[in-house]
Every structure is written in C-alpha cells, then in structure tokens.
Amino acid sequence: MSDVPTVVRGACHHDCPDTCAWEVTVREGVAVNLRGDPSHPFTDGQLCPKVNPFLDRVYHPDRLLRPLRRTGPKGEGRFEPIGWDAAIAEIAERIGAAVSQRGGETVLPYSLDGTQGLVQKGVLADRFFAALGATQLNRHICGVTAWHGAADVLGMPLGADPTEIASARTIVLWGTNTLLTNRHLWPYVEEAHRNGSSVIVVDPVSTMTAQRSDWHVQPRPGTDVALVLGIIGVLDRDDLIDPERLSVTTSGWPELRAEARALGLDGAASITGIESADIISLAHRIAHHQPAVLRALIGMEHREHGQDIHRAVAALAAVSGSGYMRSTQVYFDTAFADIVPPPGPQRVVNMSVLGEVLTDPDLEPPVTVLMNYGCNPAAITPDQNRVVAGLERDDLFTVVIEQFMTDTARYADIVLPTTTQIEHLDLMNAWGHLYVSLNLPAIEPLGECMPNTEIFRRLASALSLDASGLADSDEQIARDLLASGHPWLDGITYERLQRDGWARLAVPPGWSALEEREVPLPPSSDGGELGIARKRQLGPMRLGALQYRPATESADGSAELAERYPLALMSLKQHQRFLNSHYGGFEHHLPDPPRPQLEIGAADAAARGIADGERVRVFNHRGALFVTAAVSDRLQPGLVTMPFGWWAGSADGRTVNVLTNAAVGGHDSDVGSAAFHDTLVEVEPAPGTRQTADGPSS
C-alpha cells in the first residue's frame, strides 16, 4: 500500500441547508484529515463545529462494526455478534412470515435525514418497501409543511439564490437562527450590513443571531400570522402597497386585505405582545428600504398551524414586493419521478405519531415489523413515552441500521452496522444553495459495515423480490438521478462531478420564484413528449384569506389546559455541536455542564421558588423529567426552552420529547408536521417541595 497521501472530495450528509463540500486526506487506507473544500463558492472551505472533528466519529471506539442480535430484554442494550448471512436470513424469514400472515402493510419503514444523500437516504430502500407493499411513511415531521406553506402562495416551494441577500437594504431573518443553522449564509448577511443594510430578526427567543441583529422583534410564540397581518394592515393603511402591481402578480388580495383590516393593528399588538408602534416601524422599514429580503427556514412549522406561518411570510413578501428566500433546491420529487417508485395504494402513516401507531390496539394490520434507518425515533420523535412503549412490544420485530448503539438501537432485535459518509458513494443535493456535489468514498468500510444500499440489495435478494432496480449499483443510481432530464441539471454529469466534486445548478443568475412565474420541469414521464423539457406556469401568487388561529395546546387555545400547565415549552436546536440527535451521545460534543437544562425567565423562576442551578421537575399530561434550571434574561414571561437532540443515556433516561406534542398540524394531516413547539408544561422544584397532582411522576 502506497504511503503517498491521496485527497478525496465529498460533501457533508447532515440535515442542514449548507451541504458543505469537503476534502478527505487518506494515507495507507486511513483518513488522517478532513477539511472544508476551499474551492466551493458557497461553503468556502469552512466546516461547522459538529463536523470539524468528523473523523473522531468515523474511528470512534463505540462504532458498531458487526451485525448484532438481541440477547436481553428490549431496551437494555444486550446483544451478541452475528454474521451477515445469518442476520440477513433471519430478517428475511421474519419479514416473509409477517407479510404472508398479515400482508405487506404490517411492515413499517421508519427513516428520515440521518443522511440527506440521494443515494443512501432512499431510492433502493424506497424500491424495496414498494416491492413489499409495506406501509408508506409520511416523513413530514419537519420541513415539508414549511414547503407546503410557501407553495400555497408561490405555487412551488422555491425562493431565490441565497447569495442575492448581499444586495438587500433590509434583511428580515424570520424564525431562523442563521448563525447556528445556516452559518454559510451569514457572510452574505454581513456583506449587506457593511453596505448599509439593517438586519432584523423575528424570533420569540433571543438567539445568537438575534443578539447580532440591529433589531430583534420578539413575538409571543406561535403568533407570527397575527404579526404578518398587522404589518400588511399598516402597509395597506399607509398606502405603501402598489395595487396595480398586486392586480397583475397576485390573486386573492381583497380577501387578505379584509382579514388584515378585521384584525387591526391593536388586535395584532394584543396577540403578539409587540407594541403597535413597533409593528408600524417594521412595516415602514420593509416598505421604504427596498430591496428587502425575508428569509425563512424550517423550524417554525413545528406547530399546529405552522403551515400558515410559512404561508404568511411568503404572502408578506408578495404584498410588499420584497424578496423571499426559502428552499433553493431542485424540486427533486418532480425531477426524479422515474427513479423513485410513485406512491402505491398502501396505507400511509405520519412519522410524527409513531407512538400512537405502535400502541394502537385497533390498527389493522398492526405493525409487526419495524425497519429503522437514518433516524433515532426513541430520541427525536414526540410523545416519547408512547414511542418507547411501542418499541418494547414483544411481538414487534425491529431492525435498526446504525453506526452506534443509539437509544432506538437498544430496542432492536437485529442491529446492522452501516457506513459513514466517507465510506460510501452519494449524490448530495443542497436545499440552502445552488450546488450539487458528488461524495466519493475515501476509505473502505470499517469492520463489517455496509452502505444502506447494499443492505437493501441483500434483503431484496434474500426475499426474492422481483422489481426493477433492486440490484442497481450506487453509481448507477447516481447516474440515473443526474440523467433525469431536469433543465437545472443540464450539463451536470457524473464524470464532471467526479472531476470537480461539485457543480452549480443551471439556474439563471438572479432567478427568483416571486418574479419568474414559471419553473422548469423534467421531460414528461406521463406519456407526453418524452425527452422534451417543459415549464410549469405558476400563474399569479395566491394570497387569499389568512387568519391567526391559536394552537389547541396554547394559552389562547385552551384556558383549562393552560391553567394546569401555564408555561409554553420550545425545544430548540441551539447547541453548536448537535444536529438533531447525531451527536447527543458523544461526550466530547456535549456542552458544559454535560446535561440538558431548562431555560426559564427570572420572573417565572421566582414565582415558583426556583433558583439558578437548582434541580427541577418539568411535567405535563404526557410525562415528566428532571433537569437543572438555568435562569435567563433572554426569554419572555411564560416561555421556557430545552435543547433538542440529547440521547436518553446522557439525559437521565429521558429527553424533552417525553413532554412534546405529537399532534399533526397543517391543512391536511397527511402533510402535517409534529407540533413540537405547541407544548404546555409546568415546572416545580425537585424533589417535590410542593406536592402536585398534575402530571405523572418521574
């Protein structure tokens, strides 16, 4: 083996809009360095604090390197090694028997964005479960509801080239902690700021981004729609809207205008907790300091009416003539329609309600086989107590494909070790910039690890499934994805990405969904003119009636529930070295102190006799947990926060999702996200200095 180092190009797989390009240096088969690719125009050679030490994850001593079979009770994490042939045979036998007895819908795949790579995340897995006739998983726990909100106005969930923000005179970062969750956009924000732009953050929490802004507008949680209606009402009242432009570019303005007038400025101020004068100032700032850009990101949709929030922000952009930035990705569901199987006639379950699905005695057929990959539901899914109760079922056969012994893997019957990003091939789509990257394997898989794709190829073979594409190689899948015919992929070939690592999508410079009311589509696959690219005419932006609707689980929505649990809980992605649950079990990624804390305002803490650093009990009708209180001055009264992403093993056996709301929001439960942020709780000192009848004991 040569001792001359080689450099292999790739890109990060994490659930993040930035999709950073990187370079891995390999010497004698071992990855010795990983750094950002300095040639990438957007990510510019910079990686985040999570990923800078990524090689520590690859070579971590706790990495799973062999298949395992459970030997003890579920949840205890007791396993024995098992060979791949035996593991695949046992899984195939159990799946085959379950499908023969109850039909394909007894099998439930459960996955999300453990990798965002188009090859490893899906395709083969989707083909496998389609061939089985398995229950279909609605993976809308997060961003898809936001996409639907934007599409309600724009026709498709697209925004604009994020680099255009550098030329804005007013930047409104709405519900996005850009410095933490979209860090490579921040240099463009800073460039605009140096050139005189004002940076405004709309967020109920004083995040690190809010603290760097010129103005932090801090509405009560979940009241964004009322704030938008208040702003639109001021724009209308003060003749800051061009009615002639709206008559050409939009439909439904009279209905939206009527709703803004019905709520009124005083109504918006009362609901949001923002002074009327500040709402007026914000409206005038947006109107008088153009070009303005409204930047929204995922997160706000984690509410019962989260789709309305994203719809409202997009509508404000349309009415005010501002730029709007949300997703900038190729609309891959359309582009790759022939690559991924279309939805079948099988039943669909929303992943947000996994606990309900696994514990419902009337579900027919019941889920008796759970195939989990790219997700850690025992840690990240709401209503955690019910999720764990379902995972504990003796009649549930659970297979977990993982890199580490996560909270979920501890409940598995079989655990299969999978590769990390530097050990497999993948095609990386970005939803925060306009570049696509090819991730090439830099090293051979460690131990006996296999890519997700190879695992599903072997399972398909063992089950003798007869469906097209189940034996396709990873390279063939990547080539097929790039050959979909979408005009924005024009000129981007596998060979080009092999050579250069990344390529800019063929999106015209300055393209914006608000101004260019047609979007290119791939060649028709429905019997039309095959091989001819088409364009979808989006028509006028749709405004229409829009009302503020309080969440069912909120102070405005249920006085009885709020009396028992008067504090609104938001579970935030606020730690620089976490991403969902990816690093929640890694000691060197944990903050100091290495335990989750409850952030509570000084007034709310004093009213409950709680001191900073004191252990407290947080509880509601779903469950309870004990954490340390961190008394803070950055929260408004009535709001508490806890960090999202901890593993139970590093959080005294439970995480914030013991408390969170699994209700599905959106206009259609089939596309709704979990209402994580519509959660009411109460807090008391531990170990029970005041007896409370509410909420189960921990």
GROMACS .gro file of C-alpha atoms in nm, residues 17 34 148 168 192 273 291 305 318 328-329 357 496 547 573 690:
model
   16
   17PRO     CA    1  -2.918   2.366   0.431
   34LEU     CA    2  -1.093   1.617   0.681
  148HIS     CA    3  -4.641   2.350   0.155
  168ALA     CA    4  -3.052   4.379   0.017
  192ALA     CA    5  -2.510   4.355   0.312
  273GLY     CA    6  -4.723   4.123   2.256
  291PRO     CA    7  -3.479   4.577  -0.186
  305HIS     CA    8  -5.065   2.591   1.232
  318ALA     CA    9  -4.555   3.908  -0.227
  328THR     CA   10  -3.339   2.676  -0.330
  329GLN     CA   11  -3.315   2.311  -0.424
  357VAL     CA   12  -4.917   0.374   1.558
  496ARG     CA   13  -1.796   1.618  -1.429
  547GLN     CA   14  -5.636   3.419   0.988
  573LYS     CA   15  -3.173   2.324   1.818
  690ARG     CA   16  -4.462   2.129   4.658
   0.00000   0.00000   0.00000
